mmCIF file of C-alpha atoms in Angstrom:
data_model
loop_
_atom_site.group_PDB
_atom_site.id
_atom_site.type_symbol
_atom_site.label_atom_id
_atom_site.label_comp_id
_atom_site.label_asym_id
_atom_site.label_seq_id
_atom_site.Cartn_x
_atom_site.Cartn_y
_atom_site.Cartn_z
ATOM 1 C CA UNK A 1 116.004 122.563 86.214
ATOM 2 C CA UNK A 2 113.173 120.283 86.004
ATOM 3 C CA UNK A 3 109.932 120.019 84.777
ATOM 4 C CA UNK A 4 107.855 118.985 87.624
ATOM 5 C CA UNK A 5 106.227 116.385 85.718
ATOM 6 C CA UNK A 6 106.678 114.194 88.755
ATOM 7 C CA UNK A 7 104.791 116.337 90.890
ATOM 8 C CA UNK A 8 101.286 116.972 88.556
ATOM 9 C CA UNK A 9 101.074 113.190 88.598
ATOM 10 C CA UNK A 10 102.161 112.272 91.659
ATOM 11 C CA UNK A 11 102.054 115.152 94.045
ATOM 12 C CA UNK A 12 101.702 113.241 97.491
ATOM 13 C CA UNK A 13 105.134 111.677 96.714
ATOM 14 C CA UNK A 14 107.144 114.452 95.002
ATOM 15 C CA UNK A 15 108.159 118.446 96.278
ATOM 16 C CA UNK A 16 109.425 121.220 94.678
ATOM 17 C CA UNK A 17 112.889 122.171 95.674
ATOM 18 C CA UNK A 18 113.763 125.742 95.889
ATOM 19 C CA UNK A 19 116.836 124.981 92.652
ATOM 20 C CA UNK A 20 113.659 124.045 90.263
ATOM 21 C CA UNK A 21 113.824 120.149 90.723
ATOM 22 C CA UNK A 22 111.453 118.142 93.027
ATOM 23 C CA UNK A 23 112.756 115.865 95.964
ATOM 24 C CA UNK A 24 110.668 112.424 97.362
ATOM 25 C CA UNK A 25 108.463 112.890 100.434
ATOM 26 C CA UNK A 26 106.864 110.406 102.744
ATOM 27 C CA UNK A 27 103.440 112.657 103.166
ATOM 28 C CA UNK A 28 102.152 112.640 106.633
ATOM 29 C CA UNK A 29 98.685 111.629 105.268
ATOM 30 C CA UNK A 30 99.959 108.005 104.513
ATOM 31 C CA UNK A 31 103.150 107.810 107.391
ATOM 32 C CA UNK A 32 101.661 110.352 110.192
ATOM 33 C CA UNK A 33 103.839 112.871 109.936
ATOM 34 C CA UNK A 34 105.602 114.305 106.165
ATOM 35 C CA UNK A 35 109.977 113.954 105.381
ATOM 36 C CA UNK A 36 110.798 115.519 102.720
ATOM 37 C CA UNK A 37 114.799 113.872 100.850
ATOM 38 C CA UNK A 38 115.783 116.566 100.358
ATOM 39 C CA UNK A 39 119.119 116.156 102.209
ATOM 40 C CA UNK A 40 118.292 118.859 104.228
ATOM 41 C CA UNK A 41 119.111 119.316 107.968
ATOM 42 C CA UNK A 42 116.246 119.370 110.409
ATOM 43 C CA UNK A 43 112.957 117.739 111.751
ATOM 44 C CA UNK A 44 110.874 116.314 108.047
ATOM 45 C CA UNK A 45 114.156 116.301 106.261
ATOM 46 C CA UNK A 46 115.704 113.095 104.954
ATOM 47 C CA UNK A 47 119.092 112.280 103.381
ATOM 48 C CA UNK A 48 119.015 113.328 100.210
ATOM 49 C CA UNK A 49 117.380 110.946 97.703
ATOM 50 C CA UNK A 50 120.778 109.614 95.857
ATOM 51 C CA UNK A 51 121.661 108.663 99.732
ATOM 52 C CA UNK A 52 118.083 107.744 101.259
ATOM 53 C CA UNK A 53 115.372 106.125 100.206
ATOM 54 C CA UNK A 54 111.087 106.795 100.674
ATOM 55 C CA UNK A 55 108.641 103.930 101.172
ATOM 56 C CA UNK A 56 105.976 104.684 98.725
ATOM 57 C CA UNK A 57 102.572 103.740 99.455
ATOM 58 C CA UNK A 58 101.284 100.800 97.550
ATOM 59 C CA UNK A 59 98.459 102.605 95.956
ATOM 60 C CA UNK A 60 100.344 105.247 94.695
ATOM 61 C CA UNK A 61 103.361 102.727 93.531
ATOM 62 C CA UNK A 62 101.396 103.028 89.299
ATOM 63 C CA UNK A 63 101.218 107.008 89.999
ATOM 64 C CA UNK A 64 105.067 106.464 90.423
ATOM 65 C CA UNK A 65 106.120 104.553 88.055
ATOM 66 C CA UNK A 66 104.231 106.782 85.421
ATOM 67 C CA UNK A 67 106.080 109.546 86.458
ATOM 68 C CA UNK A 68 109.125 107.631 86.424
ATOM 69 C CA UNK A 69 108.211 106.462 82.712
ATOM 70 C CA UNK A 70 107.107 110.375 82.161
ATOM 71 C CA UNK A 71 110.542 112.057 83.664
ATOM 72 C CA UNK A 72 111.601 114.127 80.796
ATOM 73 C CA UNK A 73 115.234 113.859 83.008
ATOM 74 C CA UNK A 74 114.615 110.078 83.633
ATOM 75 C CA UNK A 75 116.051 110.642 87.060
ATOM 76 C CA UNK A 76 113.844 109.128 89.491
ATOM 77 C CA UNK A 77 115.282 105.639 90.209
ATOM 78 C CA UNK A 78 112.733 103.035 91.742
ATOM 79 C CA UNK A 79 114.186 99.715 93.712
ATOM 80 C CA UNK A 80 112.584 97.632 95.991
#
């Protein structure tokens, strides 16, 4: 069960899942369409975050770093 800290800090990057955890998303505000990296099939979904990598808009990068630092479960992985 997640705390939701990531979504509170960067709601355009994190999306709640039905199991109480959060998935990374590419928001339509920045990419023209929303893609949620939750492993579900179909339009609007991408590979699970452990397999896929989402793009983060440059202007949200500091918020995503803050979300990673504040995540109590330490489950946000950042890469170049």
